[in-house]
XYZ file of C-alpha atoms in Angstrom:
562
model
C -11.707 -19.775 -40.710
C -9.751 -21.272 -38.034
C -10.234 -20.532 -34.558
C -7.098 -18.205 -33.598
C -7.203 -19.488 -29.928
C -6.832 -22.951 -30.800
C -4.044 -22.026 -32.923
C -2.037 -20.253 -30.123
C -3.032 -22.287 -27.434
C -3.866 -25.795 -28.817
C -3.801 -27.843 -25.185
C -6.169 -25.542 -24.128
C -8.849 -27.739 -25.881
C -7.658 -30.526 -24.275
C -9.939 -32.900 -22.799
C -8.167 -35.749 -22.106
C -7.471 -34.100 -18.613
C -11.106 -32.555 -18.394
C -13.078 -33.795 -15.331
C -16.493 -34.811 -15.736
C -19.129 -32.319 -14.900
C -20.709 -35.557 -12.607
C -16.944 -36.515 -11.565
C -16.841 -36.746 -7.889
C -13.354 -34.819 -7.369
C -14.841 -31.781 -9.470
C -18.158 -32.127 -7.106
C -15.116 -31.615 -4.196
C -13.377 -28.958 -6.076
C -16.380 -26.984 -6.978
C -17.726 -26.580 -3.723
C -14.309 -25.549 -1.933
C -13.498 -23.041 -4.816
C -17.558 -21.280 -4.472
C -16.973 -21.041 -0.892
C -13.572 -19.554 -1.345
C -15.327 -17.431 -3.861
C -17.976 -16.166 -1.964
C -16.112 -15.602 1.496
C -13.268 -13.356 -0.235
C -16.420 -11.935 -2.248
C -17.751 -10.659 1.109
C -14.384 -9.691 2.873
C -13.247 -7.488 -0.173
C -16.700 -5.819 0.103
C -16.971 -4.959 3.411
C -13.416 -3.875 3.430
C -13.664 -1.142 0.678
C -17.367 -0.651 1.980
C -15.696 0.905 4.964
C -12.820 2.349 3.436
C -15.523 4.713 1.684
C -17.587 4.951 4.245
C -13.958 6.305 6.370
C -13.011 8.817 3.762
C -16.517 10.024 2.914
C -17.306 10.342 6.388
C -13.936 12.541 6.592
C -15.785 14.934 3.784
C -18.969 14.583 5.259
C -20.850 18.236 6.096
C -17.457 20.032 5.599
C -19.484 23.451 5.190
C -21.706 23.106 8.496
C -17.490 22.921 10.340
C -16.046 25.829 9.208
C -17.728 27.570 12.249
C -14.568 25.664 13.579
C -11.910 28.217 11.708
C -11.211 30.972 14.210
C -10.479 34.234 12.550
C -9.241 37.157 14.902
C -10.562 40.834 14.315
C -8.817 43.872 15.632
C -10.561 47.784 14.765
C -7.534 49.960 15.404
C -9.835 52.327 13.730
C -12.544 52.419 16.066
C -15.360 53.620 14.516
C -17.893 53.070 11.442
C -16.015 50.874 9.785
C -15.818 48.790 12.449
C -19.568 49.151 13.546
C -20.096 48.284 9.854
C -18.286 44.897 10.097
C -19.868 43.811 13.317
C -23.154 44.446 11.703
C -21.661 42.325 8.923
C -20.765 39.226 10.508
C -24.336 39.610 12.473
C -26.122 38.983 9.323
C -23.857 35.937 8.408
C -22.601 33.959 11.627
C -23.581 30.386 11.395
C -22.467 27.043 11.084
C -21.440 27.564 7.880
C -19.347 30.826 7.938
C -15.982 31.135 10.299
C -15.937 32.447 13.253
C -14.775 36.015 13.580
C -13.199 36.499 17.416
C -12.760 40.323 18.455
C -9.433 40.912 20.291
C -8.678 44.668 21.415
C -5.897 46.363 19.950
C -4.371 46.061 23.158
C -3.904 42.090 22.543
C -2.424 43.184 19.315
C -0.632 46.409 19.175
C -0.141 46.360 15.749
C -0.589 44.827 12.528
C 2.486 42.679 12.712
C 1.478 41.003 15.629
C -1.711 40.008 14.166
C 0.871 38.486 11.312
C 2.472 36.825 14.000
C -0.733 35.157 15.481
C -1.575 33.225 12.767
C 2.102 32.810 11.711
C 1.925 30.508 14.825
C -1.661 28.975 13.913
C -3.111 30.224 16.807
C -6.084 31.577 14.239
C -6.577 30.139 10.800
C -6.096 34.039 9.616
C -6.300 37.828 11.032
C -8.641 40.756 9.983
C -8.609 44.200 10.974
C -9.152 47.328 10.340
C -6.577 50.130 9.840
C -6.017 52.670 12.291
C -8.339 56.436 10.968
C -10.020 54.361 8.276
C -13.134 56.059 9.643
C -12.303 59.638 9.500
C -10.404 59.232 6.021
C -13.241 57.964 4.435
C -15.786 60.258 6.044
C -13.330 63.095 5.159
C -13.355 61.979 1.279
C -17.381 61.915 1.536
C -17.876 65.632 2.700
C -19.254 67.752 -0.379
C -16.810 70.231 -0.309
C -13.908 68.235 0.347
C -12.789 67.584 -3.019
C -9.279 67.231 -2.194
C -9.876 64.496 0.291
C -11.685 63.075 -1.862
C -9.037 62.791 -4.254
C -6.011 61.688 -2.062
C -8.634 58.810 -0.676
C -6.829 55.804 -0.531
C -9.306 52.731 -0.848
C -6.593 50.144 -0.025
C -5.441 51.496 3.763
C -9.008 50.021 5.183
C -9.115 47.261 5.969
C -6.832 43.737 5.139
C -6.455 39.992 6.027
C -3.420 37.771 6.924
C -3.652 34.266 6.299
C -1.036 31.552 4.883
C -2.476 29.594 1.971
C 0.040 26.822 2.283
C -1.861 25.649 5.143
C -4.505 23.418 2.692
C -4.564 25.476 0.239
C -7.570 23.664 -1.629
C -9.528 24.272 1.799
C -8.389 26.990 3.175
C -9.335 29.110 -0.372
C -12.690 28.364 -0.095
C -13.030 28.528 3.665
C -11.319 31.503 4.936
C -10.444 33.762 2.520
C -13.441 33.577 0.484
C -15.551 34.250 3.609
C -13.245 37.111 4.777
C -13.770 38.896 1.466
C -18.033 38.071 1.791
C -17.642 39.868 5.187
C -16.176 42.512 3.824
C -18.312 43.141 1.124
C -21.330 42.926 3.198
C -19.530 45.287 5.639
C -19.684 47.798 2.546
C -23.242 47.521 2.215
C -23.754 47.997 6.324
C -21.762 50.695 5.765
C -23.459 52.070 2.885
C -26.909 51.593 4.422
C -27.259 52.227 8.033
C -25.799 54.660 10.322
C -22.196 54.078 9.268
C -21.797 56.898 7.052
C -20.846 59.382 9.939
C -23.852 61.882 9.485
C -22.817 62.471 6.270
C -26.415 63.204 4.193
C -25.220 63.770 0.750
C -22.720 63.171 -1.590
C -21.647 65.192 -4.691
C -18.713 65.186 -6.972
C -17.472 62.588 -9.098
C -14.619 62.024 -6.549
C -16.681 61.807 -3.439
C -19.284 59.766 -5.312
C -16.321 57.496 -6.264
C -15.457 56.698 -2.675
C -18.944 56.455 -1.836
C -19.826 53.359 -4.681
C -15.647 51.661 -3.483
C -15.163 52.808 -0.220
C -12.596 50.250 0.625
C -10.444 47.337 -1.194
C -9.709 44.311 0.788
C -6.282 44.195 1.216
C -4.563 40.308 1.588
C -1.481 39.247 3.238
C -0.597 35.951 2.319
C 1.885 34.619 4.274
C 2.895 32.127 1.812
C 0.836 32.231 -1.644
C 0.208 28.822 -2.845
C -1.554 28.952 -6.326
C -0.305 26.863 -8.653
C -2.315 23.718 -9.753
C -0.016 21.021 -8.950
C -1.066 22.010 -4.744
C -4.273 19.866 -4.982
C -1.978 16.713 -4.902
C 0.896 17.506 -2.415
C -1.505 15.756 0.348
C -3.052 13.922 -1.730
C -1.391 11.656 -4.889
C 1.902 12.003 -3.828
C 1.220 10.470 -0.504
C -0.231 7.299 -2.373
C 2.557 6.745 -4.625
C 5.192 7.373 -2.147
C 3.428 4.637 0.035
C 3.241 2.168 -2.859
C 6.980 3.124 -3.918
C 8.057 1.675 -0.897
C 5.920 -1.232 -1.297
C 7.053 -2.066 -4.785
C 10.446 -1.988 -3.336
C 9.886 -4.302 -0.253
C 8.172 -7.229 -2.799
C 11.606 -6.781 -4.586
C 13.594 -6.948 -1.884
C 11.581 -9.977 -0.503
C 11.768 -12.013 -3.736
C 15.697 -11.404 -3.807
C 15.891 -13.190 -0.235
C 13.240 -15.573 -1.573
C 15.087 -16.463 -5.096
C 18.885 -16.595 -3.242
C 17.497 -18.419 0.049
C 19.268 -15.999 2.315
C 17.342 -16.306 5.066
C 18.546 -19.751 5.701
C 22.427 -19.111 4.636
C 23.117 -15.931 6.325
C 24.148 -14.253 9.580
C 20.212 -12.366 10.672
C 22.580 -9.240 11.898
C 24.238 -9.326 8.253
C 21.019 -9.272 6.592
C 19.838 -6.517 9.387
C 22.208 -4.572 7.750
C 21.721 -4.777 4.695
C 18.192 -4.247 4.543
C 18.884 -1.081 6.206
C 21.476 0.510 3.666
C 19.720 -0.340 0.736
C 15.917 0.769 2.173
C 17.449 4.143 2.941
C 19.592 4.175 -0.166
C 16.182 3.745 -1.740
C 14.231 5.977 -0.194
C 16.925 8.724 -0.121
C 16.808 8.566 -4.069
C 13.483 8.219 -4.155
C 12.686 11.215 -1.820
C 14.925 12.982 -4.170
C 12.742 12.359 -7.047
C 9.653 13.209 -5.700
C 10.710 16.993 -4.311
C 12.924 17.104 -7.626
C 9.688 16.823 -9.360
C 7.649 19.035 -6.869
C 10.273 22.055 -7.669
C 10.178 21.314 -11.268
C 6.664 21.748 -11.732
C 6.260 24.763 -8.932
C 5.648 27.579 -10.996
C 5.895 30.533 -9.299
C 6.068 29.072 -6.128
C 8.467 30.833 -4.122
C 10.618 28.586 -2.523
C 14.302 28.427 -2.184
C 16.913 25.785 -1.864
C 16.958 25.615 2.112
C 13.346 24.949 1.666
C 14.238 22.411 -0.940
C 16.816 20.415 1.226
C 14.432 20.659 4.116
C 11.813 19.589 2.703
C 13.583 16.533 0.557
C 14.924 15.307 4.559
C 11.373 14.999 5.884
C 10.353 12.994 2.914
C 13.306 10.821 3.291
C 11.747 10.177 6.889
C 8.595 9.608 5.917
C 9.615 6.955 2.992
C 11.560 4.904 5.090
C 9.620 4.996 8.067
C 6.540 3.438 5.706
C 9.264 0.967 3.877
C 9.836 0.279 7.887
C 5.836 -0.423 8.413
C 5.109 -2.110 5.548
C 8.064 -4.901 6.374
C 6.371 -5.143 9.473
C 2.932 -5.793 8.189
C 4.328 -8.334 5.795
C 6.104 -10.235 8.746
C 2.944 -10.251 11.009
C 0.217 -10.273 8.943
C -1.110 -13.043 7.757
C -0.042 -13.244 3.358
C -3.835 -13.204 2.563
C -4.125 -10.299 4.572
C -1.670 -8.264 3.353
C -2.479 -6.368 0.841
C -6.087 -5.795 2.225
C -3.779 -4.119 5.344
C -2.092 -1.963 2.230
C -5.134 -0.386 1.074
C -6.432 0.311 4.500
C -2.889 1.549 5.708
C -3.082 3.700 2.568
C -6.254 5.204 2.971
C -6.129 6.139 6.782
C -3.044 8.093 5.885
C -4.558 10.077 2.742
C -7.596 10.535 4.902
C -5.290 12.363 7.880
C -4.295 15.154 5.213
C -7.305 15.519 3.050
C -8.829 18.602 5.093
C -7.929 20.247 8.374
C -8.674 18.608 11.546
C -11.413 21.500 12.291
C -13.579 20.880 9.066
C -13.516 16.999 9.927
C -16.031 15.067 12.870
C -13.855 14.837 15.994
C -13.535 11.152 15.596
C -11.109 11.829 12.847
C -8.244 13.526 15.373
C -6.811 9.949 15.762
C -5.080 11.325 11.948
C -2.565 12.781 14.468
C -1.368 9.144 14.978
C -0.624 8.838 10.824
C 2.966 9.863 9.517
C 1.071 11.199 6.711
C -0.286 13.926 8.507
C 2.702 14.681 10.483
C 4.806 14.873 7.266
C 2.419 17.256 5.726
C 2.572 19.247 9.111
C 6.228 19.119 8.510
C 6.382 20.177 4.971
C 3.807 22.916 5.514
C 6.280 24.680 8.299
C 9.272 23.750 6.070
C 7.308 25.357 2.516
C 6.015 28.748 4.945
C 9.354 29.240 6.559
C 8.084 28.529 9.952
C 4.773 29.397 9.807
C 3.013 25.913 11.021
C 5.210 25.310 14.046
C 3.651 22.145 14.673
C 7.127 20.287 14.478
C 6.960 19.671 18.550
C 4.691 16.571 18.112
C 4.861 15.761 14.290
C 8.253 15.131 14.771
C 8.196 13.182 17.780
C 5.581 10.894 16.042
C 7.599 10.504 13.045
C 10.483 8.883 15.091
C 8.259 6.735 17.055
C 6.870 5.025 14.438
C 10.774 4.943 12.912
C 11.802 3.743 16.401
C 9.071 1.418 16.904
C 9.157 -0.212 13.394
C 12.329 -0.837 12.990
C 12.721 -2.584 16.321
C 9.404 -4.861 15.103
C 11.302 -5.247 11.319
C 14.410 -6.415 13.016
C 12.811 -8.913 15.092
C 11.193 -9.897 12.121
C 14.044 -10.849 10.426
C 15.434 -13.367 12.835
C 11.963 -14.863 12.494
C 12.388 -15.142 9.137
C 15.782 -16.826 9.411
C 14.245 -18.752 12.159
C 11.582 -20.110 9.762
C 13.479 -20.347 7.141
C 16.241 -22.697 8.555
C 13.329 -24.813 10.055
C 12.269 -24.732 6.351
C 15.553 -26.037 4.802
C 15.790 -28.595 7.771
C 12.568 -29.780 6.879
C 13.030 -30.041 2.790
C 16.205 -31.889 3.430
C 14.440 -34.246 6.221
C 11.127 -34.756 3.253
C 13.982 -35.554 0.466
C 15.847 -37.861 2.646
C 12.243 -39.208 3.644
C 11.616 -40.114 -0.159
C 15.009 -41.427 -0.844
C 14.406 -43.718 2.318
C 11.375 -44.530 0.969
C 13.096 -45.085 -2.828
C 15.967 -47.155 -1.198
C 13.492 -49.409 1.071
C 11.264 -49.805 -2.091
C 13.948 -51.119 -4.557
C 15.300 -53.455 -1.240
C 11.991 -55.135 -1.096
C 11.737 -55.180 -4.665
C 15.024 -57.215 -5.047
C 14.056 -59.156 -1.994
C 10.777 -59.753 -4.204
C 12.816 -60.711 -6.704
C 15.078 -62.891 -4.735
C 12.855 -64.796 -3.437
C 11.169 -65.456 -6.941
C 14.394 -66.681 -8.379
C 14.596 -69.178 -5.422
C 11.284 -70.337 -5.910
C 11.675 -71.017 -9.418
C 15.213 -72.666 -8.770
C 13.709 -75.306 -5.768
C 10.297 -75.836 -8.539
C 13.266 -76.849 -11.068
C 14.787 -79.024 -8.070
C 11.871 -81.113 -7.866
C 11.079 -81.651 -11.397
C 14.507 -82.761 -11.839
C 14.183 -85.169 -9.179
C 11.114 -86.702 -10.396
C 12.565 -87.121 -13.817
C 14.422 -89.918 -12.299
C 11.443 -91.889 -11.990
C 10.242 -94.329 -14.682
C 9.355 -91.480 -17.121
C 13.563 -91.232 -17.565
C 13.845 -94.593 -19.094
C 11.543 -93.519 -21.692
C 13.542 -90.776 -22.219
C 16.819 -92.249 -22.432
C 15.165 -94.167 -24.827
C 13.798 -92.055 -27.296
C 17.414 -90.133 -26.663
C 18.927 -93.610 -27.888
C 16.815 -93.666 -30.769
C 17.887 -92.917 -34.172
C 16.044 -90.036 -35.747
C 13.663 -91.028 -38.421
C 11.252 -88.556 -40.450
C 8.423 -89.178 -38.066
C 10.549 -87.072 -35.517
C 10.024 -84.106 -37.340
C 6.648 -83.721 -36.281
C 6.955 -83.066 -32.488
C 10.035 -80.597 -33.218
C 7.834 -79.028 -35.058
C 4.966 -78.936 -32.537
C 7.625 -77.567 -30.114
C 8.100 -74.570 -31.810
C 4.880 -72.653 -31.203
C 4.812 -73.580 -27.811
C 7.902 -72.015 -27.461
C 6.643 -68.970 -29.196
C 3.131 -68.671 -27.044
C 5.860 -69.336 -23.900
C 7.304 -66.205 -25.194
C 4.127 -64.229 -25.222
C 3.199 -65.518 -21.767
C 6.446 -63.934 -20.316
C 6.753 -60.498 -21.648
C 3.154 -60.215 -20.455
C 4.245 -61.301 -17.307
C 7.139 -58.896 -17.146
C 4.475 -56.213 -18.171
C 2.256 -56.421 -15.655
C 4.893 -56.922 -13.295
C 6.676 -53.588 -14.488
C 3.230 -51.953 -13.962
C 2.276 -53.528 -10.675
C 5.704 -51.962 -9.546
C 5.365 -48.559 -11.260
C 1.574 -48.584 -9.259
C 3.266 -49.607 -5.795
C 6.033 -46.816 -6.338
C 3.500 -43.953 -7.375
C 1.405 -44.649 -4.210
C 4.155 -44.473 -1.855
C 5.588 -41.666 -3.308
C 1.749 -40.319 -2.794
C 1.273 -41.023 0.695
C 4.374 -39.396 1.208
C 4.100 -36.489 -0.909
C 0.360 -35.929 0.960
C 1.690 -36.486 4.567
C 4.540 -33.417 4.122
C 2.182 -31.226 2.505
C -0.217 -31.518 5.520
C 2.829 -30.693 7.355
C 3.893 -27.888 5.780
C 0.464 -26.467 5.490
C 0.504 -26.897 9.800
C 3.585 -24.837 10.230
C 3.377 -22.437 7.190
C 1.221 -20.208 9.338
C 4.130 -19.021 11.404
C 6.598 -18.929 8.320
C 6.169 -15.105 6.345
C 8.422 -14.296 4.301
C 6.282 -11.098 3.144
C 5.081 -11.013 -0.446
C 7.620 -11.403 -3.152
C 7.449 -10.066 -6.508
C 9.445 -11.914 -9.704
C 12.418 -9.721 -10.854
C 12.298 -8.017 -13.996
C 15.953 -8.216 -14.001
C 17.704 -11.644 -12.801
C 21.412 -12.516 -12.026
C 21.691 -16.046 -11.393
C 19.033 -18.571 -9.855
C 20.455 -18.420 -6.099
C 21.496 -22.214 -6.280
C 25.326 -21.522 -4.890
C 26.763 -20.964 -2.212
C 27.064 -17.329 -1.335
C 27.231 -14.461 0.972
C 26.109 -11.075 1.440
């Protein structure tokens, strides 16, 4: 059966073109290609080595922070209950259970302004206990309180305020799954010491009812966040928004590199442009991505003031990345670039993977990544003012706008500036070669010339020795009548014509060759010289990286404008 591969691809076997595995250019070649190998093998590694290393260390020990989570308690009540749930937290404060931080009622007069409190994030959620909590419940336990017992209301104990926008993922597991151990413990404090009021027995179906469910933790979510798709607000979308915009600049960058703009247009015109069509992207763009966020929301209540809201800060935060990422591409070396991607991507997912609180301290230089601010934003936006953290996340967001589109506007008059040193230099290496073409064929004809002349003054002096004695003969035999025996040296003539022939299209050849070998090494040397040149001032030309267009309209040849 025949080998499908050579059938597709017959020049790939080939081997005319093959260098020898002893060949000294391959010797060359092999070496440089290992070393590339192995240096960019080393590079790559220790770059993702402490990308993981950055994120893990982000996740590192979460449970021994959440010490960090401040939770305010308030007892309106007063009394057992209260006792019960300092006895509580007793038995479970450490490293890895959230702080509880008693404030007097006077601090917070009533339940609303506990609400309010963490409405403002000044505690990651409020617990207290209602006012006469105590004496209900130790009114429903007497024995011959039946009716008590009966109109005992289990939920009017004791509740929790919290907003599970805020990291939902975290802030689940964190807070309100340790507010509801607390106050299950509490019950068994309760149940167990000296919480029960004096009360020694308990009878009645009622009264034992109370006793086994005293209370039902009631909670007050600000804004309840439950729906699946919540695990990758801070997460996935961040990453594709940031490689949206990338896609986007490589397309944008291999228009200007296919039409040659840089070099043929005014730098404020192509300012301009860049401008409109990087927000008319990421205006659409933004659009999609909260389009697709409401679509799949569930029963997530949110309205369409939240919607617009929300769609405007992602419109920030796409083209103030779009902004960045230009400005990597100009200043960054192109082998660099896409190692400064990854790393730009991950310091920004890392910023809004977990609160700030359940992270090492190192990791508060997050506040300095639009991802986090934007996520900031979106949480205040999504919990109708309930993260009012917009006094420095916006402020950052505009800076790095501010800031990166000054650096991307610079950058394109560098570009233009390279560029136009670029064209000057293409059309000073073709005018090199035709110089060289032009000075070749000269000294070729002059070659040629001088040939002809040397031939023509040879001729000269064999005609002027034919006037010599040897002419008589040959007037002579010219006299001479022909006769039969003259046949013979005609016919000797002939093949030395023929062999004279031979001799000068073999002289032609190698004359056509020795030309064609003369021609290919100055067209070398030349070719060599502007590529060492290039190579010397390419490290100042970026152009950013370019990607082919799936859809082309015309090669960029003519003349146009913007």
């Amino acid at each position: 059966m025949r080998n499908p591969a050579r059938t597709l691809y017959p020049k790939s076997y080939d081997t005319t073109r093959r260098l020898g595995f002893n060949d000294p250019g391959r010797k060359k070649t092999r070496r440089a290609f290992f070393m590339g190998l192995g240096s960019n093998f080393l590079y790559l590694q220790l770059l993702f080595l402490g990308l993981f290393c950055y994120v893990f260390g982000a996740l590192f020990q979460q449970n021994g922070h959440i010490h960090n989570l401040g939770v305010v308690f308030v007892d309106y009540d007063g009394g057992a209950i209260g006792n019960a749930v300092r006895g509580a937290y007793a038995s479970l404060e450490s490293d890895t259970f959230i702080t509880l931080v008693e404030r007097p009622p006077s601090d917070f007069q009533t339940p609303a302004d506990v609400a309010d409190a963490v409405c403002k994030t000044r505690f990651w959620a409020g617990f207290y206990v209602a006012e006469g909590a105590s004496d209900r419940l130790h009114d429903a336990l007497q024995p011959d309180n039946a009716a008590a017992s009966l109109a005992y209301d289990s939920t009017r104990v004791m509740s929790y305020v919290w907003n599970e926008a805020l990291y939902p993922t975290a802030i689940d597991s964190a807070v309100s799954a340790n507010i509801q151990l607390l106050a299950t413990t509490a019950r068994v404090a309760y149940s167990t010491g000296n919480g029960t009021g004096g009360v020694s027995s308990v009878s009645g179906p009622a009264a034992l009812s109370v006793f086994a469910n005293p209370w039902q933790l009631q909670s007050l979510d600000i804004q309840p966040t439950s729906q699946g798709s919540r695990a990758i607000y801070n997460t996935i979308v961040i990453i594709l928004i940031l490689i949206q915009e990338f896609f986007y600049l490589g397309t944008i960058n291999g228009l200007y590199a296919q039409f040659k703009l840089y070099a043929r247009i005014d730098p404020y015109r192509i300012i301009a442009v860049r401008v409109v069509a990087s927000l008319a992207y990421t205006f659409i763009g933004s659009l999609c991505v909260i389009g697709t966020i409401f679509a799949f929301r569930a029963n997530w209540d949110i309205d369409g003031s939240q919607f617009v809201l929300s769609w405007i800060a992602l419109w920030l935060f796409a083209h103030v990345n779009f902004l960045t990422l230009d400005v990597f591409t100009i200043w960054v070396p192109p082998a660099f670039v896409p190692m400064v991607l990854i790393s730009w991507i991950i310091l920004n997912i890392t910023s809004t993977l977990l609160p700030f609180d359940l992270s090492p301290a190192f990791y508060r230089l997050g506040y300095a990544m639009p991802a986090h601010e934007v996520y900031q934003v979106l949480i205040d936006v999504w919990s109708r003012g309930c993260n009012p953290q917009l006094h420095y996340a916006l402020p950052v967001l505009f800076a790095w706008e501010v800031a990166s589109l000054a650096l991307s506007t610079l950058g394109v008059f560098r570009r233009c500036h390279f560029a136009t040193i670029g064209a000057e230099r293409e059309a000073h290496e073709f005018k090199e070669r035709l110089d060289a073409a032009v000075a070749f064929q000269l000294a070729l004809e002059r070659k040629v010339e001088k040939k002809k002349s040397d031939r023509a003054r040879r001729q000269g002096s064999v005609a002027t020795a034919a006037t010599g004695p040897e002419s008589i003969i040959a007037v002579g035999t010219a006299d001479r009548p022909v006769t039969e025996g003259d046949d013979e040296p005609e016919e000797k003539k002939q093949p030395e014509t023929e062999g004279g022939q031979d001799a000068t299209s073999s002289t032609t050849s190698d004359e056509e060759s020795e030309v064609h070998d003369e021609l290919a090494e100055i067209i070398h040397r030349i070719n060599t010289r502007q590529q060492r040149e290039t190579e010397r001032a390419g490290g100042a030309a970026n152009f950013g990286p370019s990607f082919n267009l799936p859809f082309s309209h015309g090669d960029g040849d003519d003349d146009g404008a913007q």
